[in-house]
Structures are given as structure tokens and as C-alpha cells.
PDB file of C-alpha atoms in Angstrom:
ATOM      1  CA  MET P   1    -191.678 -55.505 -85.335  1.00 34.00           C
ATOM      2  CA  TRP P   2    -190.765 -58.509 -83.215  1.00 37.00           C
ATOM      3  CA  ASP P   3    -189.630 -61.520 -85.220  1.00 42.00           C
ATOM      4  CA  TRP P   4    -191.275 -64.421 -83.373  1.00 36.00           C
ATOM      5  CA  GLY P   5    -189.647 -66.920 -85.690  1.00 39.00           C
ATOM      6  CA  SER P   6    -186.217 -65.972 -84.422  1.00 44.00           C
ATOM      7  CA  TYR P   7    -187.234 -65.996 -80.739  1.00 47.00           C
ATOM      8  CA  SER P   8    -184.601 -67.722 -78.609  1.00 61.00           C
ATOM      9  CA  PRO P   9    -183.312 -67.745 -75.017  1.00 63.00           C
ATOM     10  CA  MET P  10    -180.959 -64.962 -76.130  1.00 75.00           C
ATOM     11  CA  ALA P  11    -183.868 -62.893 -77.464  1.00 78.00           C
ATOM     12  CA  GLY P  12    -185.853 -63.609 -74.295  1.00 79.00           C
ATOM     13  CA  SER P  13    -183.053 -62.288 -72.078  1.00 86.00           C
ATOM     14  CA  ILE P  14    -182.695 -59.176 -74.237  1.00 90.00           C
ATOM     15  CA  ASP P  15    -186.434 -58.516 -74.165  1.00 89.00           C
ATOM     16  CA  LYS P  16    -186.526 -58.911 -70.381  1.00 92.00           C
ATOM     17  CA  GLY P  17    -183.471 -56.671 -70.067  1.00 93.00           C
ATOM     18  CA  PHE P  18    -185.109 -53.935 -72.144  1.00 95.00           C
ATOM     19  CA  LYS P  19    -188.221 -54.035 -69.942  1.00 94.00           C
ATOM     20  CA  ARG P  20    -186.255 -53.824 -66.718  1.00 96.00           C
ATOM     21  CA  LEU P  21    -184.041 -51.039 -68.010  1.00 96.00           C
ATOM     22  CA  ARG P  22    -187.212 -49.207 -69.092  1.00 96.00           C
ATOM     23  CA  ASN P  23    -188.632 -49.568 -65.586  1.00 96.00           C
ATOM     24  CA  SER P  24    -185.358 -48.318 -64.134  1.00 96.00           C
ATOM     25  CA  ALA P  25    -185.466 -45.230 -66.364  1.00 96.00           C
ATOM     26  CA  VAL P  26    -189.117 -44.523 -65.475  1.00 96.00           C
ATOM     27  CA  LEU P  27    -188.346 -44.640 -61.746  1.00 96.00           C
ATOM     28  CA  ALA P  28    -185.231 -42.524 -62.227  1.00 95.00           C
ATOM     29  CA  THR P  29    -187.286 -39.937 -64.134  1.00 95.00           C
ATOM     30  CA  ALA P  30    -189.717 -39.683 -61.215  1.00 95.00           C
ATOM     31  CA  SER P  31    -186.867 -39.423 -58.707  1.00 93.00           C
ATOM     32  CA  SER P  32    -185.144 -36.691 -60.735  1.00 91.00           C
ATOM     33  CA  ALA P  33    -188.428 -34.786 -61.076  1.00 92.00           C
ATOM     34  CA  ILE P  34    -188.912 -34.829 -57.295  1.00 90.00           C
ATOM     35  CA  SER P  35    -185.323 -33.645 -56.765  1.00 85.00           C
ATOM     36  CA  ALA P  36    -185.890 -30.820 -59.239  1.00 85.00           C
ATOM     37  CA  ALA P  37    -189.052 -29.801 -57.371  1.00 83.00           C
ATOM     38  CA  LEU P  38    -187.223 -29.850 -54.022  1.00 79.00           C
ATOM     39  CA  PHE P  39    -184.470 -27.505 -55.217  1.00 71.00           C
ATOM     40  CA  PRO P  40    -186.556 -24.277 -55.121  1.00 68.00           C
ATOM     41  CA  LEU P  41    -188.250 -25.394 -51.879  1.00 66.00           C
ATOM     42  CA  GLU P  42    -184.887 -25.635 -50.141  1.00 60.00           C
ATOM     43  CA  ARG P  43    -184.091 -22.071 -51.180  1.00 59.00           C
ATOM     44  CA  VAL P  44    -187.466 -20.858 -49.918  1.00 57.00           C
ATOM     45  CA  MET P  45    -186.792 -22.549 -46.572  1.00 56.00           C
ATOM     46  CA  GLY P  46    -183.545 -20.626 -46.266  1.00 54.00           C
ATOM     47  CA  ARG P  47    -185.440 -17.326 -46.558  1.00 56.00           C
ATOM     48  CA  LEU P  48    -188.041 -18.102 -43.886  1.00 53.00           C
ATOM     49  CA  SER P  49    -187.507 -16.308 -40.597  1.00 50.00           C
ATOM     50  CA  ALA P  50    -187.746 -17.866 -37.160  1.00 51.00           C
ATOM     51  CA  GLY P  51    -191.083 -16.087 -36.681  1.00 52.00           C
ATOM     52  CA  LEU P  52    -192.631 -18.274 -39.347  1.00 60.00           C
ATOM     53  CA  LEU P  53    -192.052 -21.415 -37.323  1.00 59.00           C
ATOM     54  CA  ALA P  54    -195.234 -23.218 -38.461  1.00 61.00           C
ATOM     55  CA  GLU P  55    -194.510 -22.602 -42.137  1.00 61.00           C
ATOM     56  CA  LEU P  56    -190.907 -23.673 -41.613  1.00 62.00           C
ATOM     57  CA  LEU P  57    -191.909 -26.937 -39.939  1.00 69.00           C
ATOM     58  CA  VAL P  58    -194.405 -27.750 -42.710  1.00 68.00           C
ATOM     59  CA  LEU P  59    -191.774 -27.059 -45.361  1.00 69.00           C
ATOM     60  CA  VAL P  60    -189.159 -29.165 -43.573  1.00 71.00           C
ATOM     61  CA  GLY P  61    -191.672 -32.032 -43.285  1.00 73.00           C
ATOM     62  CA  LEU P  62    -192.580 -31.775 -46.957  1.00 77.00           C
ATOM     63  CA  ILE P  63    -188.941 -31.767 -48.043  1.00 77.00           C
ATOM     64  CA  THR P  64    -188.156 -34.722 -45.764  1.00 82.00           C
ATOM     65  CA  VAL P  65    -191.046 -36.850 -47.053  1.00 85.00           C
ATOM     66  CA  ALA P  66    -190.361 -35.971 -50.691  1.00 84.00           C
ATOM     67  CA  GLY P  67    -186.671 -36.677 -50.190  1.00 85.00           C
ATOM     68  CA  LEU P  68    -187.432 -40.118 -48.766  1.00 91.00           C
ATOM     69  CA  VAL P  69    -189.755 -40.876 -51.697  1.00 92.00           C
ATOM     70  CA  ALA P  70    -187.020 -39.820 -54.135  1.00 91.00           C
ATOM     71  CA  LEU P  71    -184.534 -42.043 -52.279  1.00 92.00           C
ATOM     72  CA  VAL P  72    -186.843 -45.074 -52.445  1.00 95.00           C
ATOM     73  CA  LEU P  73    -187.461 -44.479 -56.162  1.00 95.00           C
ATOM     74  CA  SER P  74    -183.715 -44.183 -56.787  1.00 94.00           C
ATOM     75  CA  LEU P  75    -183.065 -47.438 -54.933  1.00 95.00           C
ATOM     76  CA  ALA P  76    -185.792 -49.242 -56.893  1.00 96.00           C
ATOM     77  CA  SER P  77    -184.402 -47.784 -60.127  1.00 96.00           C
ATOM     78  CA  TRP P  78    -180.941 -49.089 -59.245  1.00 96.00           C
ATOM     79  CA  ILE P  79    -182.295 -52.579 -58.520  1.00 97.00           C
ATOM     80  CA  TYR P  80    -184.069 -52.692 -61.896  1.00 97.00           C
ATOM     81  CA  LYS P  81    -180.907 -51.390 -63.547  1.00 97.00           C
ATOM     82  CA  VAL P  82    -178.779 -54.177 -62.069  1.00 97.00           C
ATOM     83  CA  LEU P  83    -181.373 -56.802 -63.036  1.00 96.00           C
ATOM     84  CA  GLY P  84    -181.658 -55.358 -66.545  1.00 96.00           C
ATOM     85  CA  TRP P  85    -177.929 -55.449 -67.238  1.00 96.00           C
ATOM     86  CA  SER P  86    -177.779 -58.928 -65.707  1.00 96.00           C
ATOM     87  CA  ASP P  87    -180.288 -60.020 -68.360  1.00 94.00           C
ATOM     88  CA  MET P  88    -178.228 -58.328 -71.068  1.00 94.00           C
ATOM     89  CA  CYS P  89    -175.107 -60.092 -69.800  1.00 94.00           C
ATOM     90  CA  ARG P  90    -176.957 -63.416 -69.718  1.00 92.00           C
ATOM     91  CA  SER P  91    -177.930 -62.991 -73.365  1.00 90.00           C
ATOM     92  CA  ARG P  92    -174.204 -63.106 -74.320  1.00 88.00           C
ATOM     93  CA  LEU P  93    -174.858 -60.417 -76.886  1.00 89.00           C
ATOM     94  CA  ARG P  94    -171.836 -58.410 -75.751  1.00 90.00           C
ATOM     95  CA  ARG P  95    -169.202 -59.251 -73.136  1.00 92.00           C
ATOM     96  CA  PHE P  96    -169.097 -55.530 -72.373  1.00 95.00           C
ATOM     97  CA  TYR P  97    -172.627 -55.750 -70.957  1.00 95.00           C
ATOM     98  CA  CYS P  98    -171.292 -58.042 -68.209  1.00 96.00           C
ATOM     99  CA  ILE P  99    -168.729 -55.361 -67.360  1.00 96.00           C
ATOM    100  CA  THR P 100    -171.599 -52.874 -67.315  1.00 97.00           C
ATOM    101  CA  ARG P 101    -173.531 -55.087 -64.897  1.00 96.00           C
ATOM    102  CA  LEU P 102    -170.534 -55.192 -62.553  1.00 96.00           C
ATOM    103  CA  ALA P 103    -170.061 -51.416 -62.819  1.00 96.00           C
ATOM    104  CA  VAL P 104    -173.685 -50.529 -62.024  1.00 96.00           C
ATOM    105  CA  LEU P 105    -173.760 -53.077 -59.179  1.00 96.00           C
ATOM    106  CA  VAL P 106    -170.478 -52.385 -57.380  1.00 96.00           C
ATOM    107  CA  GLY P 107    -169.791 -48.776 -58.414  1.00 94.00           C
ATOM    108  CA  PRO P 108    -172.667 -47.061 -56.557  1.00 94.00           C
ATOM    109  CA  ILE P 109    -172.183 -49.184 -53.409  1.00 95.00           C
ATOM    110  CA  VAL P 110    -168.480 -48.356 -53.099  1.00 95.00           C
ATOM    111  CA  ALA P 111    -169.071 -44.741 -54.135  1.00 92.00           C
ATOM    112  CA  VAL P 112    -171.718 -44.165 -51.455  1.00 91.00           C
ATOM    113  CA  ALA P 113    -169.446 -45.813 -48.865  1.00 92.00           C
ATOM    114  CA  LEU P 114    -166.577 -43.479 -49.810  1.00 90.00           C
ATOM    115  CA  ILE P 115    -168.793 -40.376 -49.744  1.00 87.00           C
ATOM    116  CA  MET P 116    -170.262 -41.335 -46.370  1.00 87.00           C
ATOM    117  CA  GLY P 117    -166.749 -41.970 -45.099  1.00 87.00           C
ATOM    118  CA  GLY P 118    -165.703 -38.502 -46.234  1.00 81.00           C
ATOM    119  CA  VAL P 119    -168.723 -36.946 -44.533  1.00 80.00           C
ATOM    120  CA  ALA P 120    -167.956 -38.856 -41.315  1.00 82.00           C
ATOM    121  CA  VAL P 121    -164.316 -37.727 -41.282  1.00 79.00           C
ATOM    122  CA  LEU P 122    -165.353 -34.149 -42.025  1.00 72.00           C
ATOM    123  CA  SER P 123    -167.906 -34.241 -39.206  1.00 74.00           C
ATOM    124  CA  LEU P 124    -165.238 -35.439 -36.770  1.00 76.00           C
ATOM    125  CA  GLU P 125    -162.955 -32.620 -37.875  1.00 70.00           C
ATOM    126  CA  LEU P 126    -165.744 -30.098 -37.340  1.00 68.00           C
ATOM    127  CA  LEU P 127    -166.361 -31.410 -33.837  1.00 70.00           C
ATOM    128  CA  ALA P 128    -162.669 -31.437 -32.980  1.00 68.00           C
ATOM    129  CA  LYS P 129    -161.593 -28.080 -34.398  1.00 64.00           C
ATOM    130  CA  GLY P 130    -164.818 -26.168 -34.897  1.00 58.00           C
ATOM    131  CA  GLY P 131    -165.355 -23.770 -37.765  1.00 53.00           C
ATOM    132  CA  THR P 132    -167.557 -23.924 -40.818  1.00 52.00           C
ATOM    133  CA  PRO P 133    -167.611 -26.821 -43.297  1.00 51.00           C
ATOM    134  CA  SER P 134    -166.176 -24.570 -46.019  1.00 51.00           C
ATOM    135  CA  LEU P 135    -163.244 -23.604 -43.780  1.00 53.00           C
ATOM    136  CA  VAL P 136    -162.485 -27.219 -42.931  1.00 49.00           C
ATOM    137  CA  LEU P 137    -162.630 -28.188 -46.613  1.00 49.00           C
ATOM    138  CA  ARG P 138    -160.186 -25.403 -47.478  1.00 52.00           C
ATOM    139  CA  ASN P 139    -157.786 -26.520 -44.767  1.00 54.00           C
ATOM    140  CA  TYR P 140    -158.038 -30.171 -45.837  1.00 51.00           C
ATOM    141  CA  ARG P 141    -157.963 -29.784 -49.584  1.00 50.00           C
ATOM    142  CA  GLY P 142    -156.356 -32.982 -50.852  1.00 52.00           C
ATOM    143  CA  GLY P 143    -156.748 -34.585 -47.419  1.00 61.00           C
ATOM    144  CA  ALA P 144    -158.951 -37.416 -46.184  1.00 67.00           C
ATOM    145  CA  PRO P 145    -162.430 -35.808 -46.280  1.00 67.00           C
ATOM    146  CA  ALA P 146    -162.082 -34.197 -49.697  1.00 71.00           C
ATOM    147  CA  GLY P 147    -160.203 -37.203 -51.066  1.00 79.00           C
ATOM    148  CA  LEU P 148    -162.882 -39.694 -50.049  1.00 82.00           C
ATOM    149  CA  PHE P 149    -165.648 -37.434 -51.321  1.00 82.00           C
ATOM    150  CA  LEU P 150    -163.981 -36.871 -54.701  1.00 84.00           C
ATOM    151  CA  ALA P 151    -163.104 -40.564 -55.048  1.00 87.00           C
ATOM    152  CA  GLY P 152    -166.758 -41.469 -54.493  1.00 88.00           C
ATOM    153  CA  LEU P 153    -167.972 -38.957 -57.065  1.00 87.00           C
ATOM    154  CA  LEU P 154    -165.406 -40.115 -59.637  1.00 90.00           C
ATOM    155  CA  LEU P 155    -166.278 -43.784 -59.090  1.00 92.00           C
ATOM    156  CA  LEU P 156    -169.994 -43.083 -59.436  1.00 92.00           C
ATOM    157  CA  ALA P 157    -169.401 -41.017 -62.563  1.00 92.00           C
ATOM    158  CA  SER P 158    -167.201 -43.780 -64.019  1.00 94.00           C
ATOM    159  CA  ALA P 159    -169.933 -46.381 -63.492  1.00 95.00           C
ATOM    160  CA  ASN P 160    -172.455 -44.081 -65.187  1.00 95.00           C
ATOM    161  CA  VAL P 161    -170.092 -43.480 -68.117  1.00 96.00           C
ATOM    162  CA  ILE P 162    -169.692 -47.234 -68.628  1.00 96.00           C
ATOM    163  CA  GLU P 163    -173.460 -47.635 -68.594  1.00 97.00           C
ATOM    164  CA  GLY P 164    -173.924 -44.688 -70.958  1.00 96.00           C
ATOM    165  CA  VAL P 165    -171.496 -46.216 -73.453  1.00 97.00           C
ATOM    166  CA  ALA P 166    -173.295 -49.580 -73.177  1.00 96.00           C
ATOM    167  CA  ILE P 167    -176.660 -47.914 -73.877  1.00 96.00           C
ATOM    168  CA  LEU P 168    -175.132 -46.060 -76.828  1.00 96.00           C
ATOM    169  CA  ASP P 169    -173.862 -49.385 -78.169  1.00 95.00           C
ATOM    170  CA  LEU P 170    -177.331 -50.895 -77.762  1.00 94.00           C
ATOM    171  CA  GLY P 171    -178.896 -47.935 -79.555  1.00 94.00           C
ATOM    172  CA  LEU P 172    -176.494 -48.226 -82.481  1.00 94.00           C
ATOM    173  CA  LEU P 173    -176.892 -52.009 -82.635  1.00 91.00           C
ATOM    174  CA  THR P 174    -180.696 -51.859 -82.707  1.00 91.00           C
ATOM    175  CA  ARG P 175    -180.772 -48.607 -84.718  1.00 91.00           C
ATOM    176  CA  ALA P 176    -182.899 -47.037 -81.961  1.00 92.00           C
ATOM    177  CA  LYS P 177    -182.527 -43.259 -82.299  1.00 94.00           C
ATOM    178  CA  LEU P 178    -184.155 -42.577 -78.924  1.00 95.00           C
ATOM    179  CA  LEU P 179    -181.631 -44.799 -77.147  1.00 95.00           C
ATOM    180  CA  VAL P 180    -178.765 -43.068 -78.951  1.00 96.00           C
ATOM    181  CA  ALA P 181    -180.115 -39.623 -78.030  1.00 96.00           C
ATOM    182  CA  GLY P 182    -180.856 -40.772 -74.480  1.00 96.00           C
ATOM    183  CA  SER P 183    -177.387 -42.247 -73.989  1.00 96.00           C
ATOM    184  CA  ILE P 184    -175.686 -39.060 -75.176  1.00 96.00           C
ATOM    185  CA  THR P 185    -177.868 -36.948 -72.891  1.00 96.00           C
ATOM    186  CA  TYR P 186    -177.198 -39.381 -70.049  1.00 96.00           C
ATOM    187  CA  LEU P 187    -173.439 -39.029 -70.564  1.00 95.00           C
ATOM    188  CA  LEU P 188    -173.847 -35.241 -70.536  1.00 94.00           C
ATOM    189  CA  SER P 189    -175.805 -35.497 -67.291  1.00 92.00           C
ATOM    190  CA  THR P 190    -173.111 -37.747 -65.828  1.00 91.00           C
ATOM    191  CA  GLY P 191    -170.479 -35.076 -66.435  1.00 89.00           C
ATOM    192  CA  LEU P 192    -172.674 -32.194 -65.286  1.00 88.00           C
ATOM    193  CA  SER P 193    -173.924 -33.699 -62.018  1.00 84.00           C
ATOM    194  CA  PRO P 194    -170.603 -33.879 -60.078  1.00 78.00           C
ATOM    195  CA  VAL P 195    -169.597 -30.434 -61.368  1.00 80.00           C
ATOM    196  CA  ALA P 196    -172.868 -28.952 -60.088  1.00 77.00           C
ATOM    197  CA  MET P 197    -172.426 -30.717 -56.749  1.00 73.00           C
ATOM    198  CA  LEU P 198    -168.856 -29.507 -56.246  1.00 69.00           C
ATOM    199  CA  LEU P 199    -169.522 -25.932 -57.364  1.00 72.00           C
ATOM    200  CA  GLY P 200    -172.857 -25.605 -55.582  1.00 65.00           C
ATOM    201  CA  ARG P 201    -174.307 -24.227 -58.815  1.00 73.00           C
ATOM    202  CA  LEU P 202    -176.103 -25.477 -61.917  1.00 74.00           C
ATOM    203  CA  GLU P 203    -178.243 -27.876 -59.852  1.00 77.00           C
ATOM    204  CA  GLY P 204    -181.369 -26.840 -61.738  1.00 78.00           C
ATOM    205  CA  LEU P 205    -179.729 -27.449 -65.118  1.00 84.00           C
ATOM    206  CA  SER P 206    -178.305 -30.768 -63.918  1.00 84.00           C
ATOM    207  CA  ASN P 207    -181.745 -31.962 -62.772  1.00 86.00           C
ATOM    208  CA  LEU P 208    -183.344 -30.871 -66.053  1.00 90.00           C
ATOM    209  CA  VAL P 209    -180.755 -32.729 -68.160  1.00 93.00           C
ATOM    210  CA  SER P 210    -181.233 -35.841 -65.999  1.00 93.00           C
ATOM    211  CA  ILE P 211    -185.005 -35.741 -66.475  1.00 94.00           C
ATOM    212  CA  VAL P 212    -184.612 -35.407 -70.242  1.00 95.00           C
ATOM    213  CA  ALA P 213    -182.057 -38.243 -70.355  1.00 96.00           C
ATOM    214  CA  TYR P 214    -184.143 -40.691 -68.322  1.00 96.00           C
ATOM    215  CA  THR P 215    -187.301 -39.820 -70.251  1.00 96.00           C
ATOM    216  CA  LEU P 216    -185.584 -40.547 -73.566  1.00 96.00           C
ATOM    217  CA  LEU P 217    -184.206 -43.814 -72.200  1.00 96.00           C
ATOM    218  CA  ALA P 218    -187.584 -44.881 -70.789  1.00 96.00           C
ATOM    219  CA  VAL P 219    -189.345 -44.301 -74.111  1.00 96.00           C
ATOM    220  CA  GLY P 220    -186.413 -45.733 -76.053  1.00 95.00           C
ATOM    221  CA  PHE P 221    -186.269 -49.008 -74.119  1.00 95.00           C
ATOM    222  CA  HIS P 222    -190.060 -49.277 -74.298  1.00 93.00           C
ATOM    223  CA  LYS P 223    -190.129 -48.969 -78.096  1.00 91.00           C
ATOM    224  CA  THR P 224    -186.968 -50.895 -78.951  1.00 89.00           C
ATOM    225  CA  ARG P 225    -187.375 -54.518 -80.015  1.00 82.00           C
ATOM    226  CA  TRP P 226    -184.790 -57.168 -80.764  1.00 79.00           C
ATOM    227  CA  GLU P 227    -185.093 -58.348 -84.358  1.00 70.00           C
ATOM    228  CA  GLY P 228    -183.211 -61.589 -83.988  1.00 60.00           C
ATOM    229  CA  GLU P 229    -181.015 -62.547 -86.918  1.00 47.00           C
ATOM    230  CA  ALA P 230    -181.124 -59.080 -88.437  1.00 46.00           C
ATOM    231  CA  HIS P 231    -179.281 -57.663 -85.401  1.00 48.00           C
ATOM    232  CA  GLU P 232    -177.180 -60.706 -84.583  1.00 47.00           C
ATOM    233  CA  ALA P 233    -175.658 -60.542 -88.055  1.00 41.00           C
ATOM    234  CA  GLU P 234    -174.196 -57.078 -87.445  1.00 45.00           C
TER     235      GLU P 234
END
């Protein structure tokens, strides 16, 4: 239970951080669920023939709208995540939480810029030389497009690993089993996601692990309370 007698500005920042991180996890769960639902739809679209033009257009529209909703949810989740770790940093509970704030703020921005840069370079190569994307990637393995793409994925994964470790630390500090389980699952998802993206396989498993991780974190942050002196003494 919450110890109101030990309430302080530090406890207030931690409480606000927990709430914002909970909101971030809830939004991320919804975004991951939509992505998981889109995965089989994209495969169905690939099997539709040109004669089923109406069905194809409806499916494309549905995937586009759902994809935009997932993107908006992901962006909102990221904003709550940055705000949540800013609160945790402000509490001065751990200096590492300030590093986490910087990682979750800067990491995704730079990572997306690198990935988009790789896509742009690859697109220019396709226009200049022709051929399929897979052929261009084979010819430029270790070159600019693949290098930018891999650098973006590694940077994004690194930011997620830092956050996962910070959540694990929070779970151990507050003795919150759901946060510990959620952080471990989140770290597993962090390793699985880039592998699935690069291999073009395991997307379904990656989405499922992400949903489980974010669900555990959402419930964990919702139930976890800061107990003032009892936790500060550790």
C-alpha cells in the first residue's frame, strides 16, 4: 500500500512516472495487437488475383487505415515513455534512469533517420541500376543501404535494451514480480524483433512476444507503488 506519510516530491515524480509508463505500455500493447492482426491480412492480399480488384482495394484500404492507427498509437506510446522516464530521472532515484530517458528520446529518432536514409539510398540504387530489392541488397552487402539499415536497427535495439534493464532494476527495487517478468519478456522481444525483420520470418512470434511484454508492463506499472523509506533504504 502507498505510504502517505513518506510522500515527497521524489515519491510524486515516481508515482507520475509509473502512470505515464503504464500508459505507454497500454498504447504499445494496442499498437502491437494491430500489427499482429495486419500480418495475416498482408499475406491474404498477396494471394488475391487482379480479377478481385474490389476485394483488393478494400483490403489495401483496411491495411492502410489500421497501419496509420498503429503508427499514431506507437508515437503516443513513445511520448508517454519519454515523459515517464523524465519523471523517473527527476526523482533522482537512479542516475541510470536519466541515461534511460536520453536513450528512449534520442535513440528512436536517430534510428528512424538512419533506416529512412538506407531506404532512400536503396531506392536510388533501384532506379539507377534496376533489379529487385533482394538483388541490390546482395550486391551492396556491407555498403551504404545495408549499413544504414543495420545501424538503425542496432541503435533502436540498444535503446530498448537500456530501457529493459532500467525496468528490470525498477522491478527488483520495488519487488514487483510483474515488472521483472515484463522486463525480461521485453528484452526477449527486443532481440527477436530485428532478427524477424532481417530474416523475413518469425514476425508472428515477434508480435506475440511484444504483446505479452507490453501487457505485463502495463499491469505491472499499474499495480506497483512506491513505498517511500522502505524502498529508499535499499
